[in-house]
Protein backbone atom coordinates (compact mmCIF):
# COMPACT_ATOMS: atom_id res chain seq x y z
CA UNK A 1 0.00 0.00 0.00
CA UNK A 2 2.98 2.35 0.10
CA UNK A 3 2.19 3.75 -3.37
CA UNK A 4 -1.24 4.71 -1.97
CA UNK A 5 -0.09 5.79 1.49
CA UNK A 6 2.70 8.13 0.38
CA UNK A 7 0.91 10.51 -2.05
CA UNK A 8 -1.10 12.43 0.57
CA UNK A 9 1.82 13.36 2.83
CA UNK A 10 3.96 14.23 -0.21
CA UNK A 11 1.14 16.39 -1.62
CA UNK A 12 0.81 18.17 1.74
CA UNK A 13 4.56 18.72 2.05
CA UNK A 14 5.27 19.79 -1.53
CA UNK A 15 1.93 21.25 -2.55
CA UNK A 16 0.84 24.83 -2.68
CA UNK A 17 0.23 27.20 -5.51
CA UNK A 18 -2.73 27.07 -7.86
CA UNK A 19 -5.77 25.20 -6.47
CA UNK A 20 -7.06 22.37 -8.67
CA UNK A 21 -10.51 23.98 -8.74
CA UNK A 22 -9.02 27.32 -9.77
CA UNK A 23 -10.98 29.02 -6.97
CA UNK A 24 -14.31 28.10 -8.57
CA UNK A 25 -17.43 27.23 -6.63
CA UNK A 26 -19.98 24.48 -7.18
CA UNK A 27 -23.63 25.31 -7.79
CA UNK A 28 -24.19 25.33 -4.01
CA UNK A 29 -21.86 28.35 -3.74
CA UNK A 30 -19.12 26.43 -1.93
CA UNK A 31 -15.65 25.78 -3.33
CA UNK A 32 -15.36 22.62 -5.41
CA UNK A 33 -12.33 21.31 -3.50
CA UNK A 34 -10.75 24.26 -1.69
CA UNK A 35 -7.31 25.82 -1.43
CA UNK A 36 -5.76 22.70 0.12
CA UNK A 37 -5.96 20.73 -3.13
CA UNK A 38 -3.36 22.10 -5.53
CA UNK A 39 -2.03 21.14 -8.94
CA UNK A 40 1.53 20.99 -7.61
CA UNK A 41 0.45 18.80 -4.69
CA UNK A 42 -1.43 16.43 -7.00
CA UNK A 43 1.54 16.02 -9.34
CA UNK A 44 4.08 15.71 -6.51
CA UNK A 45 1.89 13.25 -4.62
CA UNK A 46 1.41 10.98 -7.63
CA UNK A 47 5.13 11.18 -8.41
CA UNK A 48 5.95 10.25 -4.80
CA UNK A 49 3.61 7.26 -4.87
CA UNK A 50 4.98 6.03 -8.19
CA UNK A 51 8.57 6.55 -7.00
CA UNK A 52 8.08 4.45 -3.85
CA UNK A 53 6.30 1.84 -5.97
CA UNK A 54 9.23 1.70 -8.39
CA UNK A 55 11.54 1.26 -5.41
CA UNK A 56 9.36 -1.63 -4.22
CA UNK A 57 9.55 -3.22 -7.69
CA UNK A 58 13.34 -2.82 -7.68
CA UNK A 59 13.71 -4.31 -4.20
CA UNK A 60 11.35 -7.17 -5.02
CA UNK A 61 13.19 -8.05 -8.23
CA UNK A 62 16.69 -7.91 -6.73
CA UNK A 63 16.21 -9.11 -3.18
CA UNK A 64 13.43 -11.58 -3.94
CA UNK A 65 11.58 -10.68 -0.77
CA UNK A 66 8.61 -12.99 -1.12
CA UNK A 67 6.38 -11.24 1.42
CA UNK A 68 6.33 -8.03 -0.66
CA UNK A 69 3.57 -7.94 -3.25
CA UNK A 70 4.68 -8.13 -6.84
CA UNK A 71 3.80 -4.69 -8.15
CA UNK A 72 3.59 -3.58 -11.74
CA UNK A 73 3.86 -0.09 -13.19
CA UNK A 74 0.09 -0.20 -13.64
CA UNK A 75 -0.62 -1.23 -10.03
CA UNK A 76 1.61 1.43 -8.48
CA UNK A 77 0.22 4.14 -10.75
CA UNK A 78 -3.37 3.17 -9.97
CA UNK A 79 -2.63 3.09 -6.24
CA UNK A 80 -1.00 6.54 -6.31
CA UNK A 81 -3.56 8.22 -8.58
CA UNK A 82 -6.48 6.48 -6.88
CA UNK A 83 -5.34 7.59 -3.42
CA UNK A 84 -5.36 11.26 -4.45
CA UNK A 85 -8.59 10.96 -6.44
CA UNK A 86 -10.17 9.42 -3.34
CA UNK A 87 -8.91 12.37 -1.31
CA UNK A 88 -10.30 14.81 -3.89
CA UNK A 89 -13.67 13.05 -3.88
CA UNK A 90 -13.76 13.25 -0.08
CA UNK A 91 -12.91 16.95 -0.19
CA UNK A 92 -15.69 17.52 -2.72
CA UNK A 93 -18.19 15.72 -0.45
CA UNK A 94 -16.92 17.58 2.64
CA UNK A 95 -17.55 20.92 0.91
CA UNK A 96 -21.06 19.81 -0.09
CA UNK A 97 -21.81 18.90 3.54
CA UNK A 98 -20.42 22.21 4.79
CA UNK A 99 -17.42 20.60 6.49
CA UNK A 100 -14.58 23.12 6.42
CA UNK A 101 -10.97 22.47 5.41
CA UNK A 102 -9.07 20.80 8.23
CA UNK A 103 -12.25 19.88 10.10
CA UNK A 104 -12.48 16.23 11.16
CA UNK A 105 -14.63 13.83 9.17
CA UNK A 106 -14.05 10.48 10.89
CA UNK A 107 -13.69 7.34 8.77
CA UNK A 108 -13.77 9.28 5.48
CA UNK A 109 -10.55 11.09 6.43
CA UNK A 110 -8.78 7.80 7.08
CA UNK A 111 -10.07 5.58 4.27
CA UNK A 112 -10.58 7.93 1.31
CA UNK A 113 -7.20 6.99 -0.13
CA UNK A 114 -7.85 3.25 0.20
CA UNK A 115 -11.29 3.49 -1.38
CA UNK A 116 -10.02 5.61 -4.27
CA UNK A 117 -7.07 3.31 -4.91
CA UNK A 118 -9.20 0.16 -4.77
CA UNK A 119 -11.85 1.61 -7.09
CA UNK A 120 -9.22 2.40 -9.74
CA UNK A 121 -7.66 -1.04 -9.32
CA UNK A 122 -11.10 -2.66 -9.57
CA UNK A 123 -11.79 -0.83 -12.83
CA UNK A 124 -8.38 -1.04 -14.51
CA UNK A 125 -6.49 -3.95 -12.90
CA UNK A 126 -8.91 -6.26 -11.06
CA UNK A 127 -6.61 -9.26 -11.53
CA UNK A 128 -3.85 -7.61 -9.53
CA UNK A 129 -6.31 -6.39 -6.89
CA UNK A 130 -7.90 -9.79 -6.25
CA UNK A 131 -4.67 -11.77 -6.45
CA UNK A 132 -2.78 -9.41 -4.11
CA UNK A 133 -5.29 -8.04 -1.61
CA UNK A 134 -6.26 -11.20 0.24
CA UNK A 135 -8.53 -11.23 3.30
CA UNK A 136 -5.60 -11.09 5.78
CA UNK A 137 -4.05 -8.20 3.85
CA UNK A 138 -7.40 -6.38 3.71
CA UNK A 139 -7.71 -6.76 7.50
CA UNK A 140 -4.18 -5.43 7.95
CA UNK A 141 -5.05 -2.45 5.74
CA UNK A 142 -8.18 -1.76 7.82
CA UNK A 143 -6.10 -1.80 11.01
CA UNK A 144 -2.95 -0.01 9.79
CA UNK A 145 -4.55 2.76 7.72
CA UNK A 146 -6.05 4.76 10.63
CA UNK A 147 -2.88 4.31 12.70
CA UNK A 148 -0.61 5.47 9.87
CA UNK A 149 -2.99 8.30 8.99
CA UNK A 150 -2.95 9.63 12.54
CA UNK A 151 0.80 9.24 12.89
CA UNK A 152 1.64 11.04 9.65
CA UNK A 153 -0.80 13.84 10.48
CA UNK A 154 0.80 14.36 13.89
CA UNK A 155 4.24 14.48 12.25
CA UNK A 156 2.92 16.91 9.61
CA UNK A 157 1.47 19.11 12.36
CA UNK A 158 4.72 19.10 14.33
CA UNK A 159 6.68 20.01 11.16
CA UNK A 160 4.25 22.83 10.39
CA UNK A 161 2.98 21.20 7.18
CA UNK A 162 -0.54 20.72 8.56
CA UNK A 163 -2.65 23.19 10.54
CA UNK A 164 -4.31 20.46 12.60
CA UNK A 165 -2.96 17.15 13.98
CA UNK A 166 -5.75 15.06 12.45
mmCIF file with all atom_site columns, C-alpha atoms in Angstrom:
data_model
loop_
_atom_site.group_PDB
_atom_site.id
_atom_site.type_symbol
_atom_site.label_atom_id
_atom_site.label_alt_id
_atom_site.label_comp_id
_atom_site.label_asym_id
_atom_site.label_entity_id
_atom_site.label_seq_id
_atom_site.pdbx_PDB_ins_code
_atom_site.Cartn_x
_atom_site.Cartn_y
_atom_site.Cartn_z
_atom_site.occupancy
_atom_site.B_iso_or_equiv
_atom_site.pdbx_formal_charge
_atom_site.auth_seq_id
_atom_site.auth_comp_id
_atom_site.auth_asym_id
_atom_site.auth_atom_id
_atom_site.pdbx_PDB_model_num
ATOM 1   C CA . UNK A 1 1   ? 0.000   0.000   0.000   1.00 0.00 ? 1   UNK A CA 1
ATOM 2   C CA . UNK A 1 2   ? 2.985   2.352   0.098   1.00 0.00 ? 2   UNK A CA 1
ATOM 3   C CA . UNK A 1 3   ? 2.190   3.753   -3.374  1.00 0.00 ? 3   UNK A CA 1
ATOM 4   C CA . UNK A 1 4   ? -1.237  4.705   -1.973  1.00 0.00 ? 4   UNK A CA 1
ATOM 5   C CA . UNK A 1 5   ? -0.086  5.789   1.489   1.00 0.00 ? 5   UNK A CA 1
ATOM 6   C CA . UNK A 1 6   ? 2.704   8.131   0.377   1.00 0.00 ? 6   UNK A CA 1
ATOM 7   C CA . UNK A 1 7   ? 0.913   10.511  -2.052  1.00 0.00 ? 7   UNK A CA 1
ATOM 8   C CA . UNK A 1 8   ? -1.104  12.426  0.566   1.00 0.00 ? 8   UNK A CA 1
ATOM 9   C CA . UNK A 1 9   ? 1.823   13.357  2.826   1.00 0.00 ? 9   UNK A CA 1
ATOM 10  C CA . UNK A 1 10  ? 3.958   14.230  -0.214  1.00 0.00 ? 10  UNK A CA 1
ATOM 11  C CA . UNK A 1 11  ? 1.142   16.391  -1.617  1.00 0.00 ? 11  UNK A CA 1
ATOM 12  C CA . UNK A 1 12  ? 0.812   18.165  1.738   1.00 0.00 ? 12  UNK A CA 1
ATOM 13  C CA . UNK A 1 13  ? 4.561   18.720  2.050   1.00 0.00 ? 13  UNK A CA 1
ATOM 14  C CA . UNK A 1 14  ? 5.271   19.789  -1.530  1.00 0.00 ? 14  UNK A CA 1
ATOM 15  C CA . UNK A 1 15  ? 1.928   21.245  -2.552  1.00 0.00 ? 15  UNK A CA 1
ATOM 16  C CA . UNK A 1 16  ? 0.838   24.827  -2.680  1.00 0.00 ? 16  UNK A CA 1
ATOM 17  C CA . UNK A 1 17  ? 0.230   27.204  -5.512  1.00 0.00 ? 17  UNK A CA 1
ATOM 18  C CA . UNK A 1 18  ? -2.734  27.069  -7.855  1.00 0.00 ? 18  UNK A CA 1
ATOM 19  C CA . UNK A 1 19  ? -5.765  25.198  -6.475  1.00 0.00 ? 19  UNK A CA 1
ATOM 20  C CA . UNK A 1 20  ? -7.063  22.366  -8.666  1.00 0.00 ? 20  UNK A CA 1
ATOM 21  C CA . UNK A 1 21  ? -10.509 23.978  -8.739  1.00 0.00 ? 21  UNK A CA 1
ATOM 22  C CA . UNK A 1 22  ? -9.025  27.322  -9.770  1.00 0.00 ? 22  UNK A CA 1
ATOM 23  C CA . UNK A 1 23  ? -10.983 29.017  -6.968  1.00 0.00 ? 23  UNK A CA 1
ATOM 24  C CA . UNK A 1 24  ? -14.309 28.101  -8.569  1.00 0.00 ? 24  UNK A CA 1
ATOM 25  C CA . UNK A 1 25  ? -17.434 27.230  -6.630  1.00 0.00 ? 25  UNK A CA 1
ATOM 26  C CA . UNK A 1 26  ? -19.975 24.479  -7.181  1.00 0.00 ? 26  UNK A CA 1
ATOM 27  C CA . UNK A 1 27  ? -23.633 25.311  -7.787  1.00 0.00 ? 27  UNK A CA 1
ATOM 28  C CA . UNK A 1 28  ? -24.189 25.327  -4.012  1.00 0.00 ? 28  UNK A CA 1
ATOM 29  C CA . UNK A 1 29  ? -21.865 28.347  -3.741  1.00 0.00 ? 29  UNK A CA 1
ATOM 30  C CA . UNK A 1 30  ? -19.120 26.433  -1.928  1.00 0.00 ? 30  UNK A CA 1
ATOM 31  C CA . UNK A 1 31  ? -15.654 25.785  -3.328  1.00 0.00 ? 31  UNK A CA 1
ATOM 32  C CA . UNK A 1 32  ? -15.358 22.620  -5.413  1.00 0.00 ? 32  UNK A CA 1
ATOM 33  C CA . UNK A 1 33  ? -12.329 21.314  -3.500  1.00 0.00 ? 33  UNK A CA 1
ATOM 34  C CA . UNK A 1 34  ? -10.751 24.263  -1.686  1.00 0.00 ? 34  UNK A CA 1
ATOM 35  C CA . UNK A 1 35  ? -7.310  25.821  -1.432  1.00 0.00 ? 35  UNK A CA 1
ATOM 36  C CA . UNK A 1 36  ? -5.760  22.705  0.120   1.00 0.00 ? 36  UNK A CA 1
ATOM 37  C CA . UNK A 1 37  ? -5.957  20.730  -3.127  1.00 0.00 ? 37  UNK A CA 1
ATOM 38  C CA . UNK A 1 38  ? -3.357  22.099  -5.529  1.00 0.00 ? 38  UNK A CA 1
ATOM 39  C CA . UNK A 1 39  ? -2.034  21.139  -8.937  1.00 0.00 ? 39  UNK A CA 1
ATOM 40  C CA . UNK A 1 40  ? 1.533   20.995  -7.610  1.00 0.00 ? 40  UNK A CA 1
ATOM 41  C CA . UNK A 1 41  ? 0.445   18.796  -4.691  1.00 0.00 ? 41  UNK A CA 1
ATOM 42  C CA . UNK A 1 42  ? -1.431  16.427  -6.999  1.00 0.00 ? 42  UNK A CA 1
ATOM 43  C CA . UNK A 1 43  ? 1.536   16.024  -9.341  1.00 0.00 ? 43  UNK A CA 1
ATOM 44  C CA . UNK A 1 44  ? 4.076   15.713  -6.506  1.00 0.00 ? 44  UNK A CA 1
ATOM 45  C CA . UNK A 1 45  ? 1.893   13.245  -4.621  1.00 0.00 ? 45  UNK A CA 1
ATOM 46  C CA . UNK A 1 46  ? 1.406   10.984  -7.632  1.00 0.00 ? 46  UNK A CA 1
ATOM 47  C CA . UNK A 1 47  ? 5.131   11.177  -8.411  1.00 0.00 ? 47  UNK A CA 1
ATOM 48  C CA . UNK A 1 48  ? 5.954   10.251  -4.800  1.00 0.00 ? 48  UNK A CA 1
ATOM 49  C CA . UNK A 1 49  ? 3.609   7.264   -4.873  1.00 0.00 ? 49  UNK A CA 1
ATOM 50  C CA . UNK A 1 50  ? 4.981   6.031   -8.191  1.00 0.00 ? 50  UNK A CA 1
ATOM 51  C CA . UNK A 1 51  ? 8.569   6.548   -6.996  1.00 0.00 ? 51  UNK A CA 1
ATOM 52  C CA . UNK A 1 52  ? 8.076   4.451   -3.852  1.00 0.00 ? 52  UNK A CA 1
ATOM 53  C CA . UNK A 1 53  ? 6.305   1.839   -5.967  1.00 0.00 ? 53  UNK A CA 1
ATOM 54  C CA . UNK A 1 54  ? 9.229   1.698   -8.394  1.00 0.00 ? 54  UNK A CA 1
ATOM 55  C CA . UNK A 1 55  ? 11.536  1.264   -5.414  1.00 0.00 ? 55  UNK A CA 1
ATOM 56  C CA . UNK A 1 56  ? 9.363   -1.635  -4.223  1.00 0.00 ? 56  UNK A CA 1
ATOM 57  C CA . UNK A 1 57  ? 9.547   -3.217  -7.690  1.00 0.00 ? 57  UNK A CA 1
ATOM 58  C CA . UNK A 1 58  ? 13.336  -2.824  -7.680  1.00 0.00 ? 58  UNK A CA 1
ATOM 59  C CA . UNK A 1 59  ? 13.712  -4.308  -4.199  1.00 0.00 ? 59  UNK A CA 1
ATOM 60  C CA . UNK A 1 60  ? 11.349  -7.171  -5.022  1.00 0.00 ? 60  UNK A CA 1
ATOM 61  C CA . UNK A 1 61  ? 13.191  -8.054  -8.231  1.00 0.00 ? 61  UNK A CA 1
ATOM 62  C CA . UNK A 1 62  ? 16.694  -7.913  -6.731  1.00 0.00 ? 62  UNK A CA 1
ATOM 63  C CA . UNK A 1 63  ? 16.215  -9.109  -3.178  1.00 0.00 ? 63  UNK A CA 1
ATOM 64  C CA . UNK A 1 64  ? 13.435  -11.580 -3.939  1.00 0.00 ? 64  UNK A CA 1
ATOM 65  C CA . UNK A 1 65  ? 11.584  -10.676 -0.767  1.00 0.00 ? 65  UNK A CA 1
ATOM 66  C CA . UNK A 1 66  ? 8.608   -12.993 -1.123  1.00 0.00 ? 66  UNK A CA 1
ATOM 67  C CA . UNK A 1 67  ? 6.380   -11.236 1.425   1.00 0.00 ? 67  UNK A CA 1
ATOM 68  C CA . UNK A 1 68  ? 6.332   -8.029  -0.656  1.00 0.00 ? 68  UNK A CA 1
ATOM 69  C CA . UNK A 1 69  ? 3.565   -7.936  -3.247  1.00 0.00 ? 69  UNK A CA 1
ATOM 70  C CA . UNK A 1 70  ? 4.677   -8.129  -6.840  1.00 0.00 ? 70  UNK A CA 1
ATOM 71  C CA . UNK A 1 71  ? 3.803   -4.688  -8.145  1.00 0.00 ? 71  UNK A CA 1
ATOM 72  C CA . UNK A 1 72  ? 3.585   -3.576  -11.743 1.00 0.00 ? 72  UNK A CA 1
ATOM 73  C CA . UNK A 1 73  ? 3.860   -0.093  -13.192 1.00 0.00 ? 73  UNK A CA 1
ATOM 74  C CA . UNK A 1 74  ? 0.089   -0.205  -13.639 1.00 0.00 ? 74  UNK A CA 1
ATOM 75  C CA . UNK A 1 75  ? -0.620  -1.231  -10.031 1.00 0.00 ? 75  UNK A CA 1
ATOM 76  C CA . UNK A 1 76  ? 1.608   1.432   -8.478  1.00 0.00 ? 76  UNK A CA 1
ATOM 77  C CA . UNK A 1 77  ? 0.224   4.136   -10.752 1.00 0.00 ? 77  UNK A CA 1
ATOM 78  C CA . UNK A 1 78  ? -3.369  3.166   -9.975  1.00 0.00 ? 78  UNK A CA 1
ATOM 79  C CA . UNK A 1 79  ? -2.630  3.086   -6.243  1.00 0.00 ? 79  UNK A CA 1
ATOM 80  C CA . UNK A 1 80  ? -1.002  6.541   -6.312  1.00 0.00 ? 80  UNK A CA 1
ATOM 81  C CA . UNK A 1 81  ? -3.560  8.221   -8.581  1.00 0.00 ? 81  UNK A CA 1
ATOM 82  C CA . UNK A 1 82  ? -6.479  6.481   -6.878  1.00 0.00 ? 82  UNK A CA 1
ATOM 83  C CA . UNK A 1 83  ? -5.337  7.594   -3.423  1.00 0.00 ? 83  UNK A CA 1
ATOM 84  C CA . UNK A 1 84  ? -5.357  11.256  -4.449  1.00 0.00 ? 84  UNK A CA 1
ATOM 85  C CA . UNK A 1 85  ? -8.591  10.956  -6.443  1.00 0.00 ? 85  UNK A CA 1
ATOM 86  C CA . UNK A 1 86  ? -10.168 9.416   -3.338  1.00 0.00 ? 86  UNK A CA 1
ATOM 87  C CA . UNK A 1 87  ? -8.909  12.369  -1.305  1.00 0.00 ? 87  UNK A CA 1
ATOM 88  C CA . UNK A 1 88  ? -10.305 14.814  -3.894  1.00 0.00 ? 88  UNK A CA 1
ATOM 89  C CA . UNK A 1 89  ? -13.674 13.049  -3.878  1.00 0.00 ? 89  UNK A CA 1
ATOM 90  C CA . UNK A 1 90  ? -13.763 13.247  -0.082  1.00 0.00 ? 90  UNK A CA 1
ATOM 91  C CA . UNK A 1 91  ? -12.915 16.948  -0.189  1.00 0.00 ? 91  UNK A CA 1
ATOM 92  C CA . UNK A 1 92  ? -15.689 17.518  -2.720  1.00 0.00 ? 92  UNK A CA 1
ATOM 93  C CA . UNK A 1 93  ? -18.186 15.716  -0.446  1.00 0.00 ? 93  UNK A CA 1
ATOM 94  C CA . UNK A 1 94  ? -16.919 17.580  2.636   1.00 0.00 ? 94  UNK A CA 1
ATOM 95  C CA . UNK A 1 95  ? -17.550 20.917  0.908   1.00 0.00 ? 95  UNK A CA 1
ATOM 96  C CA . UNK A 1 96  ? -21.064 19.808  -0.088  1.00 0.00 ? 96  UNK A CA 1
ATOM 97  C CA . UNK A 1 97  ? -21.814 18.897  3.544   1.00 0.00 ? 97  UNK A CA 1
ATOM 98  C CA . UNK A 1 98  ? -20.420 22.211  4.791   1.00 0.00 ? 98  UNK A CA 1
ATOM 99  C CA . UNK A 1 99  ? -17.417 20.598  6.486   1.00 0.00 ? 99  UNK A CA 1
ATOM 100 C CA . UNK A 1 100 ? -14.580 23.125  6.423   1.00 0.00 ? 100 UNK A CA 1
ATOM 101 C CA . UNK A 1 101 ? -10.973 22.473  5.407   1.00 0.00 ? 101 UNK A CA 1
ATOM 102 C CA . UNK A 1 102 ? -9.069  20.799  8.225   1.00 0.00 ? 102 UNK A CA 1
ATOM 103 C CA . UNK A 1 103 ? -12.250 19.881  10.097  1.00 0.00 ? 103 UNK A CA 1
ATOM 104 C CA . UNK A 1 104 ? -12.481 16.228  11.162  1.00 0.00 ? 104 UNK A CA 1
ATOM 105 C CA . UNK A 1 105 ? -14.626 13.830  9.172   1.00 0.00 ? 105 UNK A CA 1
ATOM 106 C CA . UNK A 1 106 ? -14.049 10.485  10.885  1.00 0.00 ? 106 UNK A CA 1
ATOM 107 C CA . UNK A 1 107 ? -13.686 7.339   8.775   1.00 0.00 ? 107 UNK A CA 1
ATOM 108 C CA . UNK A 1 108 ? -13.767 9.284   5.480   1.00 0.00 ? 108 UNK A CA 1
ATOM 109 C CA . UNK A 1 109 ? -10.548 11.091  6.430   1.00 0.00 ? 109 UNK A CA 1
ATOM 110 C CA . UNK A 1 110 ? -8.784  7.799   7.076   1.00 0.00 ? 110 UNK A CA 1
ATOM 111 C CA . UNK A 1 111 ? -10.069 5.577   4.273   1.00 0.00 ? 111 UNK A CA 1
ATOM 112 C CA . UNK A 1 112 ? -10.578 7.929   1.308   1.00 0.00 ? 112 UNK A CA 1
ATOM 113 C CA . UNK A 1 113 ? -7.199  6.989   -0.132  1.00 0.00 ? 113 UNK A CA 1
ATOM 114 C CA . UNK A 1 114 ? -7.849  3.254   0.201   1.00 0.00 ? 114 UNK A CA 1
ATOM 115 C CA . UNK A 1 115 ? -11.295 3.492   -1.381  1.00 0.00 ? 115 UNK A CA 1
ATOM 116 C CA . UNK A 1 116 ? -10.023 5.614   -4.269  1.00 0.00 ? 116 UNK A CA 1
ATOM 117 C CA . UNK A 1 117 ? -7.067  3.307   -4.906  1.00 0.00 ? 117 UNK A CA 1
ATOM 118 C CA . UNK A 1 118 ? -9.198  0.165   -4.767  1.00 0.00 ? 118 UNK A CA 1
ATOM 119 C CA . UNK A 1 119 ? -11.847 1.612   -7.091  1.00 0.00 ? 119 UNK A CA 1
ATOM 120 C CA . UNK A 1 120 ? -9.220  2.399   -9.741  1.00 0.00 ? 120 UNK A CA 1
ATOM 121 C CA . UNK A 1 121 ? -7.663  -1.044  -9.319  1.00 0.00 ? 121 UNK A CA 1
ATOM 122 C CA . UNK A 1 122 ? -11.098 -2.662  -9.574  1.00 0.00 ? 122 UNK A CA 1
ATOM 123 C CA . UNK A 1 123 ? -11.787 -0.829  -12.831 1.00 0.00 ? 123 UNK A CA 1
ATOM 124 C CA . UNK A 1 124 ? -8.382  -1.042  -14.515 1.00 0.00 ? 124 UNK A CA 1
ATOM 125 C CA . UNK A 1 125 ? -6.487  -3.953  -12.904 1.00 0.00 ? 125 UNK A CA 1
ATOM 126 C CA . UNK A 1 126 ? -8.914  -6.263  -11.055 1.00 0.00 ? 126 UNK A CA 1
ATOM 127 C CA . UNK A 1 127 ? -6.615  -9.265  -11.533 1.00 0.00 ? 127 UNK A CA 1
ATOM 128 C CA . UNK A 1 128 ? -3.854  -7.611  -9.526  1.00 0.00 ? 128 UNK A CA 1
ATOM 129 C CA . UNK A 1 129 ? -6.307  -6.392  -6.892  1.00 0.00 ? 129 UNK A CA 1
ATOM 130 C CA . UNK A 1 130 ? -7.901  -9.787  -6.249  1.00 0.00 ? 130 UNK A CA 1
ATOM 131 C CA . UNK A 1 131 ? -4.670  -11.766 -6.447  1.00 0.00 ? 131 UNK A CA 1
ATOM 132 C CA . UNK A 1 132 ? -2.783  -9.410  -4.114  1.00 0.00 ? 132 UNK A CA 1
ATOM 133 C CA . UNK A 1 133 ? -5.291  -8.038  -1.608  1.00 0.00 ? 133 UNK A CA 1
ATOM 134 C CA . UNK A 1 134 ? -6.257  -11.203 0.243   1.00 0.00 ? 134 UNK A CA 1
ATOM 135 C CA . UNK A 1 135 ? -8.532  -11.232 3.304   1.00 0.00 ? 135 UNK A CA 1
ATOM 136 C CA . UNK A 1 136 ? -5.595  -11.087 5.778   1.00 0.00 ? 136 UNK A CA 1
ATOM 137 C CA . UNK A 1 137 ? -4.045  -8.197  3.845   1.00 0.00 ? 137 UNK A CA 1
ATOM 138 C CA . UNK A 1 138 ? -7.396  -6.379  3.710   1.00 0.00 ? 138 UNK A CA 1
ATOM 139 C CA . UNK A 1 139 ? -7.711  -6.762  7.496   1.00 0.00 ? 139 UNK A CA 1
ATOM 140 C CA . UNK A 1 140 ? -4.176  -5.434  7.951   1.00 0.00 ? 140 UNK A CA 1
ATOM 141 C CA . UNK A 1 141 ? -5.049  -2.446  5.745   1.00 0.00 ? 141 UNK A CA 1
ATOM 142 C CA . UNK A 1 142 ? -8.176  -1.761  7.825   1.00 0.00 ? 142 UNK A CA 1
ATOM 143 C CA . UNK A 1 143 ? -6.095  -1.795  11.012  1.00 0.00 ? 143 UNK A CA 1
ATOM 144 C CA . UNK A 1 144 ? -2.955  -0.009  9.786   1.00 0.00 ? 144 UNK A CA 1
ATOM 145 C CA . UNK A 1 145 ? -4.552  2.758   7.725   1.00 0.00 ? 145 UNK A CA 1
ATOM 146 C CA . UNK A 1 146 ? -6.050  4.764   10.626  1.00 0.00 ? 146 UNK A CA 1
ATOM 147 C CA . UNK A 1 147 ? -2.876  4.313   12.702  1.00 0.00 ? 147 UNK A CA 1
ATOM 148 C CA . UNK A 1 148 ? -0.606  5.470   9.872   1.00 0.00 ? 148 UNK A CA 1
ATOM 149 C CA . UNK A 1 149 ? -2.994  8.305   8.992   1.00 0.00 ? 149 UNK A CA 1
ATOM 150 C CA . UNK A 1 150 ? -2.954  9.632   12.541  1.00 0.00 ? 150 UNK A CA 1
ATOM 151 C CA . UNK A 1 151 ? 0.801   9.239   12.893  1.00 0.00 ? 151 UNK A CA 1
ATOM 152 C CA . UNK A 1 152 ? 1.635   11.043  9.652   1.00 0.00 ? 152 UNK A CA 1
ATOM 153 C CA . UNK A 1 153 ? -0.797  13.841  10.484  1.00 0.00 ? 153 UNK A CA 1
ATOM 154 C CA . UNK A 1 154 ? 0.801   14.365  13.888  1.00 0.00 ? 154 UNK A CA 1
ATOM 155 C CA . UNK A 1 155 ? 4.240   14.482  12.246  1.00 0.00 ? 155 UNK A CA 1
ATOM 156 C CA . UNK A 1 156 ? 2.923   16.905  9.611   1.00 0.00 ? 156 UNK A CA 1
ATOM 157 C CA . UNK A 1 157 ? 1.469   19.108  12.357  1.00 0.00 ? 157 UNK A CA 1
ATOM 158 C CA . UNK A 1 158 ? 4.719   19.103  14.328  1.00 0.00 ? 158 UNK A CA 1
ATOM 159 C CA . UNK A 1 159 ? 6.684   20.007  11.158  1.00 0.00 ? 159 UNK A CA 1
ATOM 160 C CA . UNK A 1 160 ? 4.249   22.828  10.387  1.00 0.00 ? 160 UNK A CA 1
ATOM 161 C CA . UNK A 1 161 ? 2.981   21.204  7.179   1.00 0.00 ? 161 UNK A CA 1
ATOM 162 C CA . UNK A 1 162 ? -0.541  20.725  8.558   1.00 0.00 ? 162 UNK A CA 1
ATOM 163 C CA . UNK A 1 163 ? -2.646  23.191  10.536  1.00 0.00 ? 163 UNK A CA 1
ATOM 164 C CA . UNK A 1 164 ? -4.313  20.462  12.603  1.00 0.00 ? 164 UNK A CA 1
ATOM 165 C CA . UNK A 1 165 ? -2.961  17.152  13.978  1.00 0.00 ? 165 UNK A CA 1
ATOM 166 C CA . UNK A 1 166 ? -5.747  15.059  12.448  1.00 0.00 ? 166 UNK A CA 1
#
